[in-house]
């Protein structure tokens, strides 16, 4: 451990990385055995207690992490903190401080609210409110206004603009992780949609989005019959989050950091399943898009490629929570045609083929435009 | 979910194990739940731990995804799902169905010592086909079956197959209703993940004659036909 100690003392910038899934309190204990169950009974406001407890050891900084978040205005009380000096407990174990990522309390020790099946009195008010109006079994389509106004993150002070960027950040992370794990695009897309569904039911303030995203991709790969070994998923995600080779990470963290990360991801997998009530089926617009354009003799055209790209871009929006796949397909085709100065109205019954209306077309294409 | 909490704690105190599969254990549990429509009993399937560790197995996830889609009178109804967060166990609760086809056949063979009434066969077969038709149409799903009911293309290592493999299985079950014995009761080889089941194929050939490329042109593309054609033809 002395090597780690010296390494940390010499390089203060080491902690600009992100590891929000550690529970600092675990490292001071000799007894490392932790009941998995306590994850479901933690309080997302513990962040505030720890900030007070360890406040002396932090200073403020505003670095960007891994290009996964890009936004400006932050409330000063939620600024990211950087660890300024090593803290040593009596056990001489190195303590990894709580990190606040991207200016919101990211629940570094993954303090999720209880699942619907395991209510607990100790849960904070904000996390108790998490599931508010989204308790249905099946993913119900919502209006954009409903998503924006009723998101549980709103009650924790995260505004629409901020949440949009949080959404972009975990989608960028998922795209990177999925490609490095050589997963097909539809699986990566499904994982993104599952994360969107999760965060209309749970607050960003209580859940580390990168942990949820990692678990969602691991889960989706299994559900789509392309499973990836958990250890590979964990290694790759930690390399992406730290922009560092996995072999070097063991020098930065306590001996059992990987095992703890593994447990957190498995707990997150269960939380996703219970939060979404095991609704893992996601339909994508790719099939209706290609089949309708095929029917109209527009296959193998620039229009198809552009529309497909627009659909892929659209994954980072909340469109999948608002519209059926054929509606998104129609909006993408409409917008692609606009870009290419094509008049799709010349193709008879095209919008009937997509089973859509002018207002839906307008809405979908408008939201796709906003992504650029 | 509270009901399931009660069921899962009951499993250790009062329940009877009524079956065991490759991936799961089935328990019979008494319940007062209003969710259970036909019976005071619930069948609870407890999934065995995944080999890789504590994550939920892909088999369990796939099954849940399909069962959540299914609502049909001839397909058993999933009424609840529960994860025990302490030991990571997954439980599925189903409406309890008292009998399965195997029990009905055994009952006629051992107790009654005569064949099943033709009207009963007609009814059972209709229910089976009705359920299968729904699964094929609405879930685009093939039902993977035990070796006695496995179609030749599966035995010959086909990776891509259609719902016709289920129709082969229905034919085998129909024959078993009539004779009370499996039609093609081969000895299963369990050496590797997808071993060549020569004995099973031989049973089929004895009744339906040997396969040839003239009869079935796509035979040539099947892995075990390419590798084991000599063994197959040597059994003529």
XYZ file of C-alpha atoms in Angstrom, chain A residues 182-357:
176
model
C -18.406 -5.313 -30.257
C -22.143 -5.277 -29.674
C -24.552 -4.598 -32.545
C -26.104 -1.145 -32.784
C -29.629 -2.328 -31.975
C -28.422 -3.672 -28.608
C -26.640 -0.409 -27.817
C -29.811 1.459 -28.798
C -31.972 -0.748 -26.595
C -29.676 -0.105 -23.616
C -30.032 3.639 -24.205
C -33.821 3.382 -24.233
C -33.811 1.305 -21.034
C -31.741 4.042 -19.390
C -34.224 6.676 -20.592
C -37.075 4.627 -19.136
C -35.164 4.247 -15.895
C -34.538 7.966 -15.501
C -38.160 8.956 -16.015
C -38.829 6.815 -12.955
C -35.728 7.566 -10.885
C -33.827 10.755 -10.192
C -30.364 11.440 -11.573
C -29.468 12.863 -8.175
C -29.891 9.467 -6.545
C -28.382 7.255 -9.230
C -25.026 7.233 -10.936
C -25.952 7.243 -14.607
C -22.751 5.560 -15.783
C -23.293 2.703 -13.373
C -26.904 2.358 -14.525
C -25.760 2.529 -18.162
C -23.132 -0.180 -17.626
C -25.690 -2.456 -15.982
C -28.269 -1.684 -18.691
C -25.892 -2.688 -21.478
C -24.859 -5.857 -19.645
C -28.545 -6.711 -19.159
C -29.566 -5.864 -22.722
C -26.789 -7.979 -24.200
C -28.130 -10.941 -22.219
C -31.734 -10.276 -23.174
C -30.842 -10.012 -26.871
C -28.849 -13.255 -26.871
C -25.454 -11.606 -27.247
C -24.198 -11.872 -23.657
C -20.851 -10.392 -22.708
C -18.885 -11.639 -19.723
C -19.469 -9.349 -16.756
C -15.754 -8.883 -16.074
C -15.192 -7.707 -19.658
C -18.005 -5.197 -19.324
C -16.591 -3.922 -16.026
C -13.027 -3.642 -17.318
C -14.069 -1.807 -20.449
C -16.396 0.593 -18.656
C -13.760 1.480 -16.062
C -11.193 2.091 -18.822
C -13.617 4.443 -20.566
C -14.522 6.297 -17.383
C -10.894 6.750 -16.365
C -9.333 7.040 -19.820
C -6.682 4.701 -18.532
C -5.579 1.136 -19.111
C -7.246 -1.327 -16.762
C -3.904 -2.637 -15.482
C -3.047 0.793 -14.067
C -6.313 1.173 -12.191
C -5.339 -1.317 -9.503
C -2.641 1.138 -8.384
C -5.220 3.857 -7.892
C -7.771 2.051 -5.793
C -8.016 -0.266 -2.813
C -7.427 -3.962 -3.296
C -11.071 -4.924 -3.584
C -12.231 -2.039 -5.767
C -13.070 -4.306 -8.709
C -15.131 -6.680 -6.592
C -17.017 -3.726 -5.156
C -17.655 -2.318 -8.616
C -18.885 -5.743 -9.687
C -21.353 -5.812 -6.806
C -22.588 -2.315 -7.596
C -23.268 -3.252 -11.220
C -25.133 -6.408 -10.197
C -27.209 -4.374 -7.759
C -27.878 -1.832 -10.496
C -28.966 -4.645 -12.825
C -31.575 -5.691 -10.285
C -32.677 -2.120 -9.700
C -33.222 -1.638 -13.438
C -35.277 -4.830 -13.626
C -37.486 -3.923 -10.681
C -37.829 -0.262 -11.684
C -38.846 -1.183 -15.236
C -40.931 -4.084 -13.953
C -38.950 -6.422 -16.216
C -40.176 -4.591 -19.336
C -37.065 -4.974 -21.479
C -38.701 -5.131 -24.891
C -37.752 -2.159 -27.048
C -38.825 -1.752 -30.650
C -36.696 0.347 -32.953
C -37.709 2.353 -36.036
C -35.126 0.729 -38.334
C -37.464 -1.985 -39.646
C -40.525 0.188 -40.395
C -38.253 2.823 -41.928
C -36.495 0.500 -44.356
C -39.591 -1.534 -45.199
C -41.755 1.496 -46.090
C -39.005 3.165 -48.122
C -38.351 -0.184 -49.784
C -42.007 -0.430 -50.743
C -41.781 2.966 -52.393
C -38.688 1.992 -54.366
C -36.394 4.162 -52.267
C -34.098 1.465 -50.942
C -30.351 1.934 -51.377
C -30.683 5.697 -51.662
C -29.000 8.547 -49.813
C -32.389 9.197 -48.233
C -32.413 5.800 -46.506
C -28.880 6.239 -45.178
C -29.558 9.723 -43.903
C -32.858 8.694 -42.301
C -31.170 5.728 -40.592
C -28.451 8.031 -39.274
C -31.092 10.404 -37.949
C -32.770 7.507 -36.145
C -29.451 6.552 -34.547
C -28.881 10.158 -33.488
C -32.407 10.278 -32.112
C -31.566 7.582 -29.594
C -30.087 10.163 -27.246
C -33.378 12.049 -27.128
C -36.545 11.064 -25.293
C -38.362 10.257 -28.570
C -38.554 6.537 -27.770
C -40.576 7.415 -24.654
C -42.988 9.548 -26.670
C -43.626 7.834 -29.989
C -44.117 4.446 -31.583
C -41.293 3.163 -33.806
C -43.113 3.866 -37.082
C -43.741 7.468 -36.000
C -40.038 8.018 -35.333
C -39.277 6.350 -38.669
C -41.677 8.721 -40.433
C -40.175 11.782 -38.751
C -36.658 10.687 -39.687
C -37.681 10.089 -43.317
C -39.439 13.461 -43.431
C -36.435 15.321 -42.017
C -33.974 13.458 -44.254
C -36.076 14.379 -47.287
C -36.098 18.015 -46.170
C -32.305 18.025 -45.887
C -32.045 16.553 -49.386
C -34.686 18.883 -50.865
C -36.846 15.913 -51.792
C -40.615 16.047 -51.869
C -41.837 12.840 -50.273
C -45.445 13.963 -50.687
C -44.997 13.045 -54.339
C -44.973 9.415 -53.225
C -48.628 8.613 -52.815
C -49.845 7.477 -49.390
C -46.350 7.638 -47.890
C -47.527 8.975 -44.535
C -50.392 6.482 -44.433
C -47.804 3.763 -44.952
C -46.050 5.063 -41.853
C -49.449 5.299 -40.095
C -48.692 8.832 -39.024
C -50.208 12.317 -39.062
